[in-house]
Coordinates of C-alpha atoms in Angstrom, one line a residue:
X1160 CA -16.5 33.8 17.7
X1161 CA -12.5 33.9 19.7
X1162 CA -9.7 34.0 18.0
X1163 CA -8.3 30.7 16.8
X1164 CA -5.0 29.7 19.5
X1165 CA -1.3 31.1 18.6
X1166 CA 1.6 29.6 20.1
X1167 CA 4.6 31.9 20.6
X1168 CA 6.8 28.7 18.8
X1169 CA 6.3 30.3 14.9
X1170 CA 3.8 27.5 12.9
X1171 CA 4.1 28.3 9.1
X1172 CA 0.3 28.5 7.5
X1173 CA 0.9 25.7 5.6
X1174 CA 2.2 23.2 8.5
X1175 CA 1.1 20.5 9.6
X1176 CA 1.4 20.8 13.2
X1177 CA 0.1 23.9 14.9
X1178 CA -1.2 24.3 18.6
X1179 CA -4.6 22.7 18.0
X1180 CA -2.5 19.7 16.7
X1181 CA 0.3 18.2 19.3
X1182 CA 1.1 15.0 17.7
X1183 CA 3.2 12.9 20.1
X1184 CA 6.1 10.6 19.1
X1185 CA 9.6 9.3 20.3
X1186 CA 12.9 10.7 19.2
X1187 CA 16.2 10.6 19.7
X1188 CA 18.9 14.3 20.8
X1189 CA 22.4 14.6 19.8
X1190 CA 23.1 15.9 22.7
X1191 CA 21.2 13.1 25.7
X1192 CA 21.5 9.6 25.0
X1193 CA 17.8 7.4 25.5
X1194 CA 14.8 7.8 23.2
X1195 CA 12.1 9.8 25.0
X1196 CA 8.7 11.2 24.2
X1197 CA 8.0 14.8 21.6
X1198 CA 5.3 16.9 20.2
X1199 CA 5.3 18.0 17.5
X1200 CA 4.9 22.3 16.7
X1201 CA 5.6 23.9 13.6
X1202 CA 9.1 22.6 12.6
X1203 CA 10.6 22.5 16.9
X1204 CA 10.0 19.3 18.8
X1205 CA 9.0 20.0 22.0
X1206 CA 11.0 17.2 25.0
X1207 CA 8.6 16.4 27.8
X1208 CA 10.9 14.8 29.7
X1209 CA 13.3 17.8 29.8
X1210 CA 9.8 19.3 31.2
X1211 CA 8.7 16.7 33.5
X1212 CA 12.4 17.0 34.8
X1213 CA 12.1 20.6 35.6
X1214 CA 8.8 20.2 37.4
X1215 CA 7.1 22.1 34.3
X1216 CA 4.6 19.0 33.1
X1217 CA 3.3 16.9 36.3
X1218 CA 4.5 13.3 36.6
X1219 CA 1.5 11.4 35.7
X1220 CA 1.6 7.6 37.0
X1221 CA 1.5 6.3 40.2
X1222 CA 4.6 6.7 42.8
X1223 CA 5.7 9.5 40.5
X1224 CA 7.5 7.0 37.2
X1225 CA 7.8 9.1 35.0
X1226 CA 5.5 8.4 31.4
X1227 CA 7.5 10.9 29.0
X1228 CA 11.1 9.2 30.0
X1229 CA 10.2 6.3 28.0
X1230 CA 10.8 4.6 24.6
X1231 CA 7.2 4.2 23.1
X1232 CA 4.6 5.9 24.0
X1233 CA 3.1 3.5 25.6
X1234 CA 2.9 3.9 29.3
X1235 CA 0.9 7.5 28.7
X1236 CA -0.7 5.4 26.4
X1237 CA -2.2 2.7 29.0
X1238 CA -2.3 5.3 31.7
X1239 CA -6.7 6.8 30.1
X1240 CA -8.5 9.1 28.9
X1241 CA -7.9 11.8 31.2
X1242 CA -4.2 11.2 31.6
X1243 CA -4.2 12.7 28.4
X1244 CA -5.9 14.7 28.3
X1245 CA -4.6 16.5 31.1
X1246 CA -1.4 15.9 28.8
X1247 CA -2.6 17.9 25.7
X1248 CA -4.1 21.0 27.6
X1249 CA -0.7 21.5 30.2
X1250 CA 1.0 21.2 26.8
X1251 CA -1.4 23.4 24.8
X1252 CA -1.3 26.3 28.2
X1253 CA 3.1 25.9 27.3
X1254 CA 2.6 27.1 23.8
X1255 CA 0.6 29.9 23.9
X1256 CA 1.6 32.5 23.3
X1257 CA 0.1 35.0 25.7
X1258 CA 1.9 32.3 28.7
X1259 CA 5.2 33.7 30.0
X1260 CA 6.7 29.9 32.0
X1261 CA 7.9 28.3 28.5
X1262 CA 7.9 32.2 26.2
X1263 CA 10.2 33.8 28.8
X1264 CA 12.3 30.8 29.6
X1265 CA 15.4 31.8 27.3
X1266 CA 17.7 28.6 29.1
X1267 CA 14.4 26.1 29.3
X1268 CA 13.4 27.1 26.2
X1269 CA 16.6 25.8 24.4
X1270 CA 17.3 22.9 26.3
X1271 CA 13.2 21.9 25.7
X1272 CA 12.3 23.2 22.0
X1273 CA 14.5 21.3 19.4
X1274 CA 14.3 21.0 15.2
X1275 CA 12.5 18.6 14.2
X1276 CA 15.7 18.5 11.6
X1277 CA 17.7 17.5 14.8
X1278 CA 16.6 15.4 16.5
X1279 CA 16.1 10.9 14.9
X1280 CA 12.5 10.2 15.3
X1281 CA 11.5 6.3 16.1
X1282 CA 8.4 4.1 16.0
X1283 CA 6.2 5.4 18.7
X1284 CA 4.6 2.4 19.7
X1285 CA 5.5 -0.7 21.1
X1286 CA 3.1 -2.9 18.9
X1287 CA 2.1 -5.6 19.7
X1288 CA -0.7 -7.2 17.9
X1289 CA -1.5 -5.6 14.2
X1290 CA -4.9 -6.0 12.8
X1291 CA -5.9 -5.2 8.7
X1292 CA -8.8 -4.3 8.2
X1293 CA -10.8 -3.6 4.5
X1294 CA -13.1 -0.6 4.8
X1295 CA -13.3 1.0 1.6
X1296 CA -15.9 0.1 -0.2
X1297 CA -14.0 1.2 -3.4
X1298 CA -11.0 -0.4 -2.6
X1299 CA -13.6 -4.0 -2.3
X1300 CA -15.0 -3.3 -5.1
X1301 CA -11.9 -2.4 -7.7
X1302 CA -10.5 -5.6 -6.6
X1303 CA -12.9 -7.8 -6.6
X1304 CA -13.8 -6.5 -9.5
X1305 CA -11.1 -7.5 -10.7
X1306 CA -10.8 -11.2 -9.6
X1307 CA -14.5 -11.9 -9.8
X1308 CA -16.0 -9.7 -12.1
X1309 CA -18.3 -6.4 -11.5
X1310 CA -21.3 -8.6 -10.9
X1311 CA -19.6 -10.4 -7.7
X1312 CA -17.2 -7.5 -6.6
X1313 CA -18.2 -7.8 -3.0
X1314 CA -18.8 -11.1 -1.5
X1315 CA -21.8 -11.3 0.8
X1316 CA -20.5 -11.3 4.1
X1317 CA -19.0 -7.3 3.0
X1318 CA -21.8 -5.8 3.7
X1319 CA -22.7 -7.0 6.9
X1320 CA -19.3 -7.1 9.0
X1321 CA -15.4 -5.4 9.0
X1322 CA -13.4 -8.1 7.1
X1323 CA -10.0 -8.3 8.2
X1324 CA -7.0 -10.4 8.9
X1325 CA -4.1 -10.5 11.3
X1326 CA -1.1 -8.4 10.3
X1327 CA 3.0 -9.2 12.1
X1328 CA 3.4 -6.9 14.3
X1329 CA 7.1 -7.7 14.6
X1330 CA 7.7 -6.1 10.8
X1331 CA 5.7 -2.4 11.1
X1332 CA 8.2 0.2 10.6
X1333 CA 8.4 3.9 11.0
X1334 CA 8.5 6.1 8.6
X1335 CA 12.2 6.7 6.6
X1336 CA 13.0 3.0 7.3
X1337 CA 13.7 0.8 3.7
X1338 CA 12.9 -2.0 2.7
X1339 CA 13.8 -5.2 0.8
X1340 CA 11.7 -6.4 -2.6
X1341 CA 10.2 -9.4 -1.0
X1342 CA 11.5 -13.2 -2.2
X1343 CA 8.1 -15.9 -2.6
X1344 CA 6.8 -18.4 -4.6
X1345 CA 4.5 -17.1 -7.4
X1346 CA 2.8 -18.7 -10.3
X1347 CA 2.8 -16.3 -13.2
X1348 CA 1.7 -19.3 -15.4
X1349 CA -1.2 -20.9 -14.4
X1350 CA -1.2 -24.4 -16.7
X1351 CA 3.0 -24.9 -14.8
X1352 CA 4.2 -25.1 -11.8
X1353 CA 5.3 -21.9 -9.2
X1354 CA 8.1 -20.5 -9.4
X1355 CA 10.1 -19.2 -6.4
X1356 CA 12.1 -15.8 -6.9
X1357 CA 11.8 -12.0 -6.1
X1358 CA 8.5 -10.3 -6.1
X1359 CA 7.4 -8.1 -9.4
X1360 CA 4.4 -6.9 -8.2
X1361 CA 5.6 -4.8 -5.3
X1362 CA 2.6 -2.3 -4.1
X1363 CA 1.7 0.4 -2.3
X1364 CA -1.1 0.6 0.0
X1365 CA -3.0 3.7 1.4
X1366 CA -4.5 3.2 4.9
X1367 CA -4.7 4.8 8.5
X1368 CA -4.3 3.2 12.0
X1369 CA -5.9 3.7 15.1
X1370 CA -4.0 3.2 17.7
X1371 CA -5.1 1.2 21.1
X1372 CA -4.8 3.4 24.3
X1373 CA -6.2 1.2 27.2
X1374 CA -8.0 -2.1 25.9
X1375 CA -10.5 -4.6 26.8
X1376 CA -10.2 -8.1 29.5
X1377 CA -10.3 -11.4 27.5
X1378 CA -14.1 -11.6 27.3
X1379 CA -15.6 -8.0 27.5
X1380 CA -16.3 -7.1 24.4
X1381 CA -16.1 -3.1 23.9
X1382 CA -19.5 -1.4 23.4
X1383 CA -19.3 0.3 20.2
X1384 CA -21.0 3.5 22.6
X1385 CA -17.0 2.8 24.5
X1386 CA -15.5 2.7 21.7
X1387 CA -13.5 6.3 21.0
X1388 CA -12.4 6.3 24.7
X1389 CA -10.2 2.8 23.8
X1390 CA -8.3 4.7 20.2
X1391 CA -4.9 7.4 21.7
X1392 CA -4.9 8.2 18.4
X1393 CA -3.9 7.7 14.6
X1394 CA -1.6 6.9 12.0
X1395 CA -0.4 6.9 8.4
X1396 CA -0.4 3.6 7.3
X1397 CA 1.1 2.3 3.8
X1398 CA 0.6 -1.5 4.1
X1399 CA 3.1 -2.9 1.2
X1400 CA 2.4 -5.9 -0.5
X1401 CA 3.2 -8.8 -3.1
X1402 CA 1.2 -9.1 -5.4
X1403 CA 2.2 -12.3 -7.5
X1404 CA 3.1 -13.5 -4.4
X1405 CA -1.0 -12.8 -2.4
X1406 CA -2.2 -14.0 -5.4
X1407 CA -0.1 -17.8 -5.7
X1408 CA -1.1 -17.5 -1.4
X1409 CA -4.4 -15.9 -0.6
X1410 CA -6.9 -18.4 -1.1
X1411 CA -8.0 -20.5 1.5
X1412 CA -6.8 -18.2 3.6
X1413 CA -6.0 -14.4 2.9
X1414 CA -2.2 -12.9 3.1
X1415 CA 0.8 -14.2 4.9
X1416 CA 3.9 -13.3 2.9
X1417 CA 2.5 -11.1 0.6
X1418 CA 1.9 -8.2 3.6
X1419 CA 3.9 -9.5 6.0
X1420 CA 7.8 -8.0 4.5
X1421 CA 7.4 -4.6 5.9
X1422 CA 4.0 -1.7 6.7
X1423 CA 5.3 1.6 7.9
X1424 CA 3.8 3.9 9.7
X1425 CA 3.8 7.8 10.5
X1426 CA 5.9 8.9 13.4
X1427 CA 3.4 11.2 14.9
X1428 CA 0.3 10.1 16.3
X1429 CA -2.0 12.2 16.4
X1430 CA -4.8 12.5 18.9
X1431 CA -8.4 12.0 18.9
X1432 CA -9.0 14.7 20.4
X1433 CA -7.0 17.2 17.7
X1434 CA -8.7 15.5 15.5
X1435 CA -12.6 16.1 17.1
X1436 CA -13.7 19.6 14.5
X1437 CA -13.7 17.3 11.7
X1438 CA -15.8 14.1 12.1
X1439 CA -18.2 13.5 9.7
X1440 CA -20.6 11.5 8.5
X1441 CA -19.7 8.4 6.8
X1442 CA -21.7 6.6 3.6
X1443 CA -24.6 5.3 3.7
X1444 CA -24.4 2.0 5.1
X1445 CA -27.3 0.1 3.5
X1446 CA -28.3 -2.9 4.1
X1447 CA -28.4 -1.4 8.1
X1448 CA -25.8 -3.1 9.8
X1449 CA -26.6 -5.7 13.1
X1450 CA -27.0 -3.0 16.7
X1451 CA -24.1 -3.9 18.1
X1452 CA -21.6 -2.2 15.1
X1453 CA -24.4 0.7 14.4
X1454 CA -22.0 4.0 15.0
X1455 CA -22.8 6.8 17.8
X1456 CA -22.8 9.7 15.2
X1457 CA -20.7 10.7 13.0
X1458 CA -17.5 8.8 12.9
X1459 CA -16.1 9.5 9.5
X1460 CA -13.0 11.6 9.7
X1461 CA -12.5 14.1 7.1
X1462 CA -9.1 13.5 6.6
X1463 CA -7.4 14.5 2.6
X1464 CA -5.1 12.0 1.4
X1465 CA -2.3 11.8 -1.2
X1466 CA 1.0 9.2 -2.8
X1467 CA 3.5 9.6 -4.4
X1468 CA 6.2 7.8 -6.0
X1469 CA 9.8 9.6 -6.7
X1470 CA 12.1 7.5 -8.4
X1471 CA 15.5 6.8 -7.5
X1472 CA 17.9 9.8 -8.8
X1473 CA 15.5 11.5 -9.9
X1474 CA 13.6 15.2 -7.9
X1475 CA 10.9 15.3 -8.9
X1476 CA 8.0 13.2 -6.6
X1477 CA 4.7 12.6 -9.1
X1478 CA 1.3 13.0 -7.3
X1479 CA -0.6 9.7 -8.4
X1480 CA -3.7 9.7 -5.5
X1481 CA -5.9 11.6 -3.6
X1482 CA -8.3 10.9 -1.7
X1483 CA -10.0 11.6 1.5
X1484 CA -10.4 9.7 5.0
X1485 CA -14.0 10.3 4.8
X1486 CA -15.4 7.7 1.8
X1487 CA -14.7 4.5 4.2
X1488 CA -17.6 2.5 4.8
X1489 CA -16.6 1.1 8.3
X1490 CA -15.3 3.4 11.7
X1491 CA -13.2 2.9 13.6
X1492 CA -15.5 2.6 16.1
X1493 CA -17.3 -0.1 14.5
X1494 CA -14.3 -1.7 13.6
X1495 CA -12.9 -1.6 17.1
X1496 CA -16.7 -3.0 17.9
X1497 CA -16.7 -5.7 16.2
X1498 CA -12.7 -7.0 16.6
X1499 CA -14.0 -7.5 20.7
X1500 CA -17.2 -9.0 19.5
X1501 CA -16.9 -12.0 20.6
X1502 CA -14.3 -11.2 23.5
X1503 CA -11.0 -10.8 21.6
X1504 CA -8.5 -8.6 24.6
X1505 CA -7.3 -5.7 22.8
X1506 CA -4.1 -4.2 24.5
X1507 CA -2.5 -1.1 24.9
X1508 CA -0.1 -0.2 22.0
X1509 CA -2.2 -2.6 19.1
X1510 CA -2.2 -1.4 16.2
X1511 CA -5.6 -1.2 14.0
X1512 CA -5.6 0.1 10.3
X1513 CA -8.2 0.7 8.4
X1514 CA -6.8 -1.4 5.0
X1515 CA -6.6 0.9 1.6
X1516 CA -8.2 3.9 1.8
X1517 CA -9.7 4.2 -1.6
X1518 CA -12.6 7.2 -3.4
X1519 CA -14.7 7.0 -6.2
X1520 CA -12.9 9.0 -8.4
X1521 CA -10.0 7.0 -10.8
X1522 CA -7.1 9.0 -9.8
X1523 CA -8.9 8.6 -6.2
X1524 CA -7.4 4.8 -5.7
X1525 CA -5.2 4.3 -2.9
X1526 CA -2.8 1.7 -4.5
X1527 CA -0.6 0.6 -7.6
X1528 CA -2.8 -2.5 -8.5
X1529 CA -6.0 0.1 -9.1
X1530 CA -4.8 2.5 -10.4
X1531 CA -2.6 0.0 -12.7
X1532 CA -6.2 -1.9 -13.5
X1533 CA -4.1 -5.2 -12.3
X1534 CA -0.2 -3.0 -14.4
X1535 CA -2.6 -2.9 -17.7
X1536 CA -2.5 0.7 -17.5
X1537 CA 0.7 1.9 -15.9
X1538 CA 0.4 5.5 -14.8
X1539 CA 2.6 8.2 -16.0
X1540 CA 5.0 9.3 -14.0
X1541 CA 7.1 13.3 -14.4
X1542 CA 10.4 13.0 -16.5
X1543 CA 7.8 10.2 -18.6
X1544 CA 8.0 7.9 -16.9
X1545 CA 5.7 4.9 -16.1
X1546 CA 4.6 2.4 -13.9
X1547 CA 2.6 -1.3 -13.4
X1548 CA 4.3 -0.8 -10.2
X1549 CA 6.8 -0.6 -7.9
X1550 CA 10.6 -0.2 -8.6
X1551 CA 13.4 -0.6 -7.2
X1552 CA 14.6 2.7 -6.0
X1553 CA 11.6 4.5 -5.7
X1554 CA 10.5 6.2 -2.8
X1555 CA 6.9 6.2 -2.0
X1556 CA 5.9 8.9 0.8
X1557 CA 2.5 8.8 1.9
X1558 CA 1.0 12.5 3.3
X1559 CA -2.2 13.2 5.2
X1560 CA -3.6 16.3 6.5
X1561 CA -7.5 17.7 8.4
X1562 CA -8.3 21.1 6.8
X1563 CA -9.2 24.1 9.0
X1564 CA -10.4 27.5 8.4
X1565 CA -7.0 28.9 9.6
X1566 CA -4.8 25.6 9.8
X1567 CA -3.9 21.6 9.2
X1568 CA -4.3 18.9 11.6
X1569 CA -1.7 17.1 10.2
X1570 CA -0.2 13.9 10.4
X1571 CA 3.2 15.2 8.9
X1572 CA 4.4 11.6 6.2
X1573 CA 5.1 8.6 5.6
X1574 CA 7.9 7.6 3.5
X1575 CA 10.1 4.6 2.5
X1576 CA 12.6 2.9 -0.1
X1577 CA 11.6 0.2 -2.1
X1578 CA 15.2 -1.4 -1.9
X1579 CA 16.4 -4.4 -4.0
X1580 CA 15.8 -8.1 -3.2
X1581 CA 18.8 -10.3 -0.6
X1582 CA 20.3 -12.8 -2.5

């Protein structure tokens, strides 16, 4: 067995960003104007625009037009998997411990390798459309049992197709963006008219998201065996939710204002190439799915996930949930195949979120709605505080990683605080 690849850049043993990962993102430097593409390596970010300008990284687009000196990943994503693989392979070569090209060029290293702490990370993708699936059987069962009873927890269609709704792309924000408690209609008393005011049941939702690289033409579905060629990479997602607004508005069409006030994603996009070693078999699907949804091999992903809550004014965050993305009943290939089977056209930058990810255990539930049984049983936080739903000032942080034999493939984190409502 060959030794694992290493980089000349120092990478802590528990880093999310070893040379085996190389997630892509968008950042701004302090010394140069404009956003550009970067790759995370250890505690540093590699400036791809600098490498291209210095002739170390070849231009990919027709006519030599840069895809690296851009404010989003979209131009690179639209080029397709061969270009993604070419870029990833060249960056791995440049960062390898045995390659002197960047390692021994002190001036180029100073210009191209920057501490992540010294840059500002931006939303990595221009998101045109956002679809939120409902792919965790445990989550759907937990929520359905609360509202309809355990005998009717799953709706009749749930085991036959990936249920989803179309969300609001304009309010997708990058990690670190704080959101205000939303206003809206609720009906706390079923015997009285609805009331207007701030939500009293703001929640997090632990999710993953797939970003579409190359889309499809209108009227041309993506066959399930080809779906992986259209997925550029994955991010962490917190789809913030106002449960009391949702309860009143979702019948008959589904979530609206209860979800559209904000969805947070992590700044680093982990490619499918980096995740390839962590593909595993997902849950057994019974009854068998229709032919167009039969997965092309194992496409569950062994991604460990954790959610913490840190109250304002405190220094300690409490992990309230630990689970794994491998529990998802519907995988990313099935989601995309179903999304396009009617001819719907996906486009570069579209976000397909998994929906809340919950596992079988009581501490593996991906939302406060489930953890507290609809607000009836509060969770305990450090310092003696408890939560039924989020309070103003609470910071929610989601982290995720795949554990290899001697390295991690991580997503970093997606974090944000809940601010008081605007009056």
